[in-house]
mmCIF file of C-alpha atoms in Angstrom:
data_model
loop_
_atom_site.group_PDB
_atom_site.id
_atom_site.type_symbol
_atom_site.label_atom_id
_atom_site.label_comp_id
_atom_site.label_asym_id
_atom_site.label_seq_id
_atom_site.Cartn_x
_atom_site.Cartn_y
_atom_site.Cartn_z
ATOM 1 C CA LYS A 401 284.104 -21.031 70.574
ATOM 2 C CA ALA A 402 285.370 -21.278 73.684
ATOM 3 C CA GLY A 403 285.737 -18.102 75.895
ATOM 4 C CA VAL A 404 288.201 -16.139 76.849
ATOM 5 C CA THR A 405 289.780 -18.341 79.442
ATOM 6 C CA GLN A 406 292.535 -16.879 82.282
ATOM 7 C CA THR A 407 294.171 -18.409 84.874
ATOM 8 C CA PRO A 408 294.784 -18.547 87.982
ATOM 9 C CA ARG A 409 291.098 -17.926 88.315
ATOM 10 C CA TYR A 410 292.163 -16.423 92.274
ATOM 11 C CA LEU A 411 295.951 -15.755 93.336
ATOM 12 C CA ILE A 412 297.581 -14.390 97.224
ATOM 13 C CA LYS A 413 300.729 -13.272 97.036
ATOM 14 C CA THR A 414 303.993 -11.400 99.697
ATOM 15 C CA ARG A 415 304.736 -7.467 99.322
ATOM 16 C CA GLY A 416 307.849 -7.698 97.482
ATOM 17 C CA GLN A 417 307.036 -11.122 95.338
ATOM 18 C CA GLN A 418 306.369 -10.761 91.172
ATOM 19 C CA VAL A 419 303.440 -13.071 89.233
ATOM 20 C CA THR A 420 302.637 -13.472 86.043
ATOM 21 C CA LEU A 421 298.753 -14.035 85.433
ATOM 22 C CA SER A 422 297.799 -15.634 81.729
ATOM 23 C CA CYS A 423 294.765 -14.878 79.386
ATOM 24 C CA SER A 424 293.817 -16.924 76.328
ATOM 25 C CA PRO A 425 291.647 -15.488 73.587
ATOM 26 C CA ILE A 426 288.714 -16.953 71.461
ATOM 27 C CA SER A 427 290.663 -18.602 68.797
ATOM 28 C CA GLY A 428 290.785 -16.295 65.548
ATOM 29 C CA HIS A 429 290.874 -13.342 67.262
ATOM 30 C CA ARG A 430 294.358 -11.725 67.652
ATOM 31 C CA SER A 431 293.994 -8.646 69.877
ATOM 32 C CA VAL A 432 294.474 -9.379 73.707
ATOM 33 C CA SER A 433 293.635 -6.259 76.239
ATOM 34 C CA TRP A 434 293.853 -6.487 79.773
ATOM 35 C CA TYR A 435 292.465 -4.109 82.716
ATOM 36 C CA GLN A 436 292.449 -3.063 86.246
ATOM 37 C CA GLN A 437 289.425 -3.304 88.627
ATOM 38 C CA THR A 438 289.678 -1.430 92.082
ATOM 39 C CA PRO A 439 286.629 -0.670 94.028
ATOM 40 C CA GLY A 440 288.884 3.197 93.996
ATOM 41 C CA GLN A 441 289.881 3.256 90.725
ATOM 42 C CA GLY A 442 287.662 1.423 88.676
ATOM 43 C CA LEU A 443 288.176 -0.028 85.407
ATOM 44 C CA GLN A 444 292.218 1.312 84.151
ATOM 45 C CA PHE A 445 293.687 0.224 80.583
ATOM 46 C CA LEU A 446 297.149 -1.666 81.527
ATOM 47 C CA PHE A 447 297.909 -2.434 77.250
ATOM 48 C CA GLU A 448 296.996 -3.931 74.485
ATOM 49 C CA TYR A 449 298.367 -6.785 72.341
ATOM 50 C CA PHE A 450 298.312 -7.681 68.756
ATOM 51 C CA SER A 451 300.681 -10.401 66.215
ATOM 52 C CA GLU A 452 303.152 -9.978 69.106
ATOM 53 C CA THR A 453 303.388 -6.767 69.856
ATOM 54 C CA GLN A 454 302.530 -4.051 72.694
ATOM 55 C CA ARG A 455 300.067 -0.631 70.878
ATOM 56 C CA ASN A 456 299.189 0.521 73.380
ATOM 57 C CA LYS A 457 300.261 1.143 77.168
ATOM 58 C CA GLY A 458 298.820 3.263 80.028
ATOM 59 C CA ASN A 459 299.118 4.790 82.431
ATOM 60 C CA PHE A 460 301.252 2.641 84.822
ATOM 61 C CA PRO A 461 304.961 1.908 86.383
ATOM 62 C CA GLY A 462 307.226 -0.445 84.889
ATOM 63 C CA ARG A 463 307.003 -2.852 86.931
ATOM 64 C CA PHE A 464 303.486 -3.818 84.815
ATOM 65 C CA SER A 465 304.958 -5.593 81.777
ATOM 66 C CA GLY A 466 303.291 -8.438 79.355
ATOM 67 C CA ARG A 467 304.157 -10.597 75.908
ATOM 68 C CA GLN A 468 301.914 -12.045 73.333
ATOM 69 C CA PHE A 469 302.467 -15.302 72.684
ATOM 70 C CA SER A 470 302.384 -16.102 68.121
ATOM 71 C CA ASN A 471 298.889 -18.203 69.279
ATOM 72 C CA SER A 472 297.813 -14.518 69.840
ATOM 73 C CA ARG A 473 297.651 -15.880 74.340
ATOM 74 C CA SER A 474 298.619 -13.718 76.400
ATOM 75 C CA GLU A 475 300.540 -12.913 79.969
ATOM 76 C CA MET A 476 301.585 -10.520 82.455
ATOM 77 C CA ASN A 477 303.963 -9.602 84.719
ATOM 78 C CA VAL A 478 303.626 -7.357 87.925
ATOM 79 C CA SER A 479 307.033 -7.520 89.927
ATOM 80 C CA THR A 480 308.200 -6.077 93.173
ATOM 81 C CA LEU A 481 304.611 -6.391 94.320
ATOM 82 C CA GLU A 482 302.571 -3.562 96.296
ATOM 83 C CA LEU A 483 299.607 -4.081 98.773
ATOM 84 C CA GLY A 484 298.277 -0.991 96.310
ATOM 85 C CA ASP A 485 297.830 -3.787 93.353
ATOM 86 C CA SER A 486 295.237 -5.882 94.581
ATOM 87 C CA ALA A 487 292.969 -6.561 91.872
ATOM 88 C CA LEU A 488 290.721 -8.103 89.724
ATOM 89 C CA TYR A 489 293.387 -8.523 86.082
ATOM 90 C CA LEU A 490 290.780 -9.091 83.529
ATOM 91 C CA CYS A 491 291.823 -10.309 79.899
ATOM 92 C CA ALA A 492 289.829 -9.044 76.964
ATOM 93 C CA SER A 493 289.813 -10.330 72.928
ATOM 94 C CA SER A 494 288.720 -8.831 69.590
ATOM 95 C CA GLN A 495 289.371 -9.671 66.108
ATOM 96 C CA SER A 496 289.481 -5.895 65.593
ATOM 97 C CA PRO A 497 289.616 -2.401 65.959
ATOM 98 C CA GLY A 498 287.162 -1.449 67.401
ATOM 99 C CA GLY A 499 285.278 -4.640 66.986
ATOM 100 C CA GLU A 500 283.551 -6.103 69.816
ATOM 101 C CA GLN A 501 285.818 -6.908 73.311
ATOM 102 C CA TYR A 502 285.557 -10.002 75.423
ATOM 103 C CA PHE A 503 285.853 -10.881 78.366
ATOM 104 C CA GLY A 504 287.089 -13.701 80.361
ATOM 105 C CA PRO A 505 286.245 -14.441 83.770
ATOM 106 C CA GLY A 506 289.692 -11.899 85.258
ATOM 107 C CA THR A 507 291.962 -13.672 87.633
ATOM 108 C CA ARG A 508 290.945 -12.285 91.843
ATOM 109 C CA LEU A 509 294.699 -10.854 93.173
ATOM 110 C CA THR A 510 295.238 -10.257 96.622
ATOM 111 C CA VAL A 511 299.224 -9.086 97.433
ATOM 112 C CA THR A 512 299.440 -8.735 101.040
ATOM 113 C CA ALA B 915 292.251 12.271 76.923
ATOM 114 C CA GLN B 916 288.936 10.833 76.031
ATOM 115 C CA THR B 917 286.913 10.496 79.698
ATOM 116 C CA VAL B 918 283.805 8.980 80.868
ATOM 117 C CA THR B 919 281.355 10.238 82.438
ATOM 118 C CA GLN B 920 278.254 8.062 84.444
ATOM 119 C CA SER B 921 276.467 10.626 86.474
ATOM 120 C CA GLN B 922 274.021 7.773 87.944
ATOM 121 C CA PRO B 923 275.756 6.045 90.682
ATOM 122 C CA GLU B 924 273.233 3.761 91.508
ATOM 123 C CA MET B 925 269.401 2.934 89.676
ATOM 124 C CA SER B 926 266.905 0.597 90.913
ATOM 125 C CA VAL B 927 263.513 0.216 88.643
ATOM 126 C CA GLN B 928 260.639 -2.034 89.260
ATOM 127 C CA GLU B 929 260.239 -5.229 88.158
ATOM 128 C CA ALA B 930 259.146 -5.578 83.905
ATOM 129 C CA GLU B 931 259.405 -1.196 83.778
ATOM 130 C CA THR B 932 261.702 0.739 81.424
ATOM 131 C CA VAL B 933 265.028 2.590 83.378
ATOM 132 C CA THR B 934 267.561 4.119 81.341
ATOM 133 C CA LEU B 935 270.953 4.609 82.646
ATOM 134 C CA SER B 936 273.102 8.135 81.708
ATOM 135 C CA CYS B 937 276.123 8.165 79.814
ATOM 136 C CA THR B 938 278.669 11.449 78.153
ATOM 137 C CA TYR B 939 281.547 11.862 77.068
ATOM 138 C CA ASP B 940 284.597 13.695 75.514
ATOM 139 C CA THR B 941 286.530 13.336 72.549
ATOM 140 C CA SER B 942 288.064 15.520 69.882
ATOM 141 C CA GLU B 943 287.673 11.949 67.837
ATOM 142 C CA SER B 944 285.393 11.725 65.121
ATOM 143 C CA ASP B 945 285.412 8.000 64.538
ATOM 144 C CA TYR B 946 285.037 5.512 67.721
ATOM 145 C CA TYR B 947 283.415 3.357 69.228
ATOM 146 C CA LEU B 948 280.821 3.152 71.980
ATOM 147 C CA PHE B 949 279.520 -0.040 74.393
ATOM 148 C CA TRP B 950 277.649 -0.313 77.582
ATOM 149 C CA TYR B 951 278.921 -3.192 80.226
ATOM 150 C CA LYS B 952 277.253 -5.828 81.505
ATOM 151 C CA GLN B 953 278.917 -6.779 85.476
ATOM 152 C CA PRO B 954 276.988 -9.080 87.410
ATOM 153 C CA PRO B 955 277.746 -10.748 90.765
ATOM 154 C CA SER B 956 280.171 -13.521 89.059
ATOM 155 C CA ARG B 957 281.787 -10.087 88.015
ATOM 156 C CA GLN B 958 281.718 -11.200 84.373
ATOM 157 C CA MET B 959 281.697 -8.719 81.794
ATOM 158 C CA ILE B 960 279.110 -8.926 79.104
ATOM 159 C CA LEU B 961 279.320 -6.673 76.131
ATOM 160 C CA VAL B 962 275.233 -5.403 75.617
ATOM 161 C CA ILE B 963 275.695 -3.276 73.511
ATOM 162 C CA ARG B 964 277.867 -1.234 70.260
ATOM 163 C CA GLN B 965 277.147 1.303 68.182
ATOM 164 C CA GLU B 966 279.854 2.664 65.809
ATOM 165 C CA ALA B 967 279.996 7.141 65.938
ATOM 166 C CA TYR B 968 279.606 7.095 62.458
ATOM 167 C CA LYS B 969 276.183 5.367 62.359
ATOM 168 C CA GLN B 970 273.061 7.130 62.756
ATOM 169 C CA GLN B 971 271.161 4.821 63.690
ATOM 170 C CA ASN B 972 270.722 3.735 67.336
ATOM 171 C CA ALA B 973 272.129 0.746 68.143
ATOM 172 C CA THR B 974 268.820 -2.039 69.108
ATOM 173 C CA GLU B 975 269.396 -5.296 70.826
ATOM 174 C CA ASN B 976 266.414 -7.179 71.924
ATOM 175 C CA ARG B 977 264.915 -5.441 75.058
ATOM 176 C CA PHE B 978 268.464 -2.531 74.546
ATOM 177 C CA SER B 979 268.567 0.366 72.975
ATOM 178 C CA VAL B 980 270.799 2.928 72.998
ATOM 179 C CA ASN B 981 269.922 6.748 72.013
ATOM 180 C CA PHE B 982 273.663 8.581 70.413
ATOM 181 C CA GLN B 983 273.314 11.835 70.235
ATOM 182 C CA LYS B 984 277.042 12.886 68.573
ATOM 183 C CA ALA B 985 276.930 16.628 69.178
ATOM 184 C CA ALA B 986 275.516 16.554 72.359
ATOM 185 C CA LYS B 987 278.303 13.612 73.567
ATOM 186 C CA SER B 988 275.579 11.560 74.818
ATOM 187 C CA PHE B 989 274.933 7.894 74.733
ATOM 188 C CA SER B 990 272.137 6.205 77.477
ATOM 189 C CA LEU B 991 271.129 2.948 77.510
ATOM 190 C CA LYS B 992 267.377 1.929 78.006
ATOM 191 C CA ILE B 993 266.375 -1.555 79.286
ATOM 192 C CA SER B 994 263.000 -2.036 78.450
ATOM 193 C CA ASP B 995 260.782 -5.232 80.553
ATOM 194 C CA SER B 996 263.218 -5.108 83.426
ATOM 195 C CA GLN B 997 264.079 -8.355 84.438
ATOM 196 C CA LEU B 998 265.821 -10.254 87.908
ATOM 197 C CA GLY B 999 268.654 -10.943 86.025
ATOM 198 C CA ASP B 1000 269.773 -6.997 84.375
ATOM 199 C CA ALA B 1001 270.418 -6.491 87.960
ATOM 200 C CA ALA B 1002 274.539 -5.624 87.431
ATOM 201 C CA MET B 1003 277.300 -2.970 87.358
ATOM 202 C CA TYR B 1004 276.617 -1.593 83.933
ATOM 203 C CA PHE B 1005 279.310 0.519 82.045
ATOM 204 C CA CYS B 1006 279.726 2.165 79.443
ATOM 205 C CA ALA B 1007 282.883 2.452 77.639
ATOM 206 C CA TYR B 1008 284.838 3.975 74.621
ATOM 207 C CA ASP B 1009 287.365 3.291 71.948
ATOM 208 C CA ALA B 1010 288.346 5.419 69.932
ATOM 209 C CA SER B 1011 290.802 2.281 68.248
ATOM 210 C CA GLY B 1012 290.234 4.090 64.936
ATOM 211 C CA ALA B 1013 292.436 6.781 65.688
ATOM 212 C CA GLY B 1014 295.184 4.374 66.566
ATOM 213 C CA SER B 1015 294.415 3.978 70.502
ATOM 214 C CA TYR B 1016 292.819 0.292 71.165
ATOM 215 C CA GLN B 1017 291.679 1.071 74.345
ATOM 216 C CA LEU B 1018 288.689 1.149 76.154
ATOM 217 C CA THR B 1019 288.117 4.149 78.447
ATOM 218 C CA PHE B 1020 285.616 2.924 80.781
ATOM 219 C CA GLY B 1021 282.957 5.346 83.006
ATOM 220 C CA LYS B 1022 282.999 4.427 86.383
ATOM 221 C CA GLY B 1023 279.721 2.838 86.685
ATOM 222 C CA THR B 1024 275.777 2.428 87.783
ATOM 223 C CA LYS B 1025 274.886 -0.333 90.233
ATOM 224 C CA LEU B 1026 271.166 -1.091 88.907
ATOM 225 C CA SER B 1027 268.732 -2.525 91.491
ATOM 226 C CA VAL B 1028 265.952 -4.767 89.936
ATOM 227 C CA ILE B 1029 262.987 -4.691 92.371
ATOM 228 C CA PRO B 1030 260.568 -7.204 91.893
#
């Protein structure tokens, strides 16, 4: 099976712009989660989707949003980018709650 | 809120030797899962091992094994016969999906160096 894929792999944006990141889970996986990784804060949970429904959301401002499509692919959007949004954004998929979460290679976002 | 603590920011081990990475967590749940993930310089997060809290038997995956002490809320990772490819950041993670949490809570990580 193909692994979790994320596009784009690298992105450079300017403060105030918005960005959309995409994640395609492993075939058959219906749960998709997003995490932000920074040197200062480490790995932080953004949100989790299952069957197009957001089941849990981390402690991030409303500028961070996401959605999941009927084919389980997911997107996350960050509006009005700030310098502090520069991070590695990781997507993970799993078959069921508590199951192994498999991570994609991440999208490296740099905000200038 | 659940917290995961990895008290060793950095560790080193000689090639072919054994090393143990520590992890403690805080939770009021009884049904949860624990994981160790490895993140090499490529930044790809790789699942190393998974432990279900209701199972008393410690999980093992080849050279990787855990010491799960539920009462002490401790979950350490032992790497035997260390190899150069084991050099990476190791993250301990907690998942209370059984309680409807649906998220991984990570520790800050331990950077493991392997000395040839």
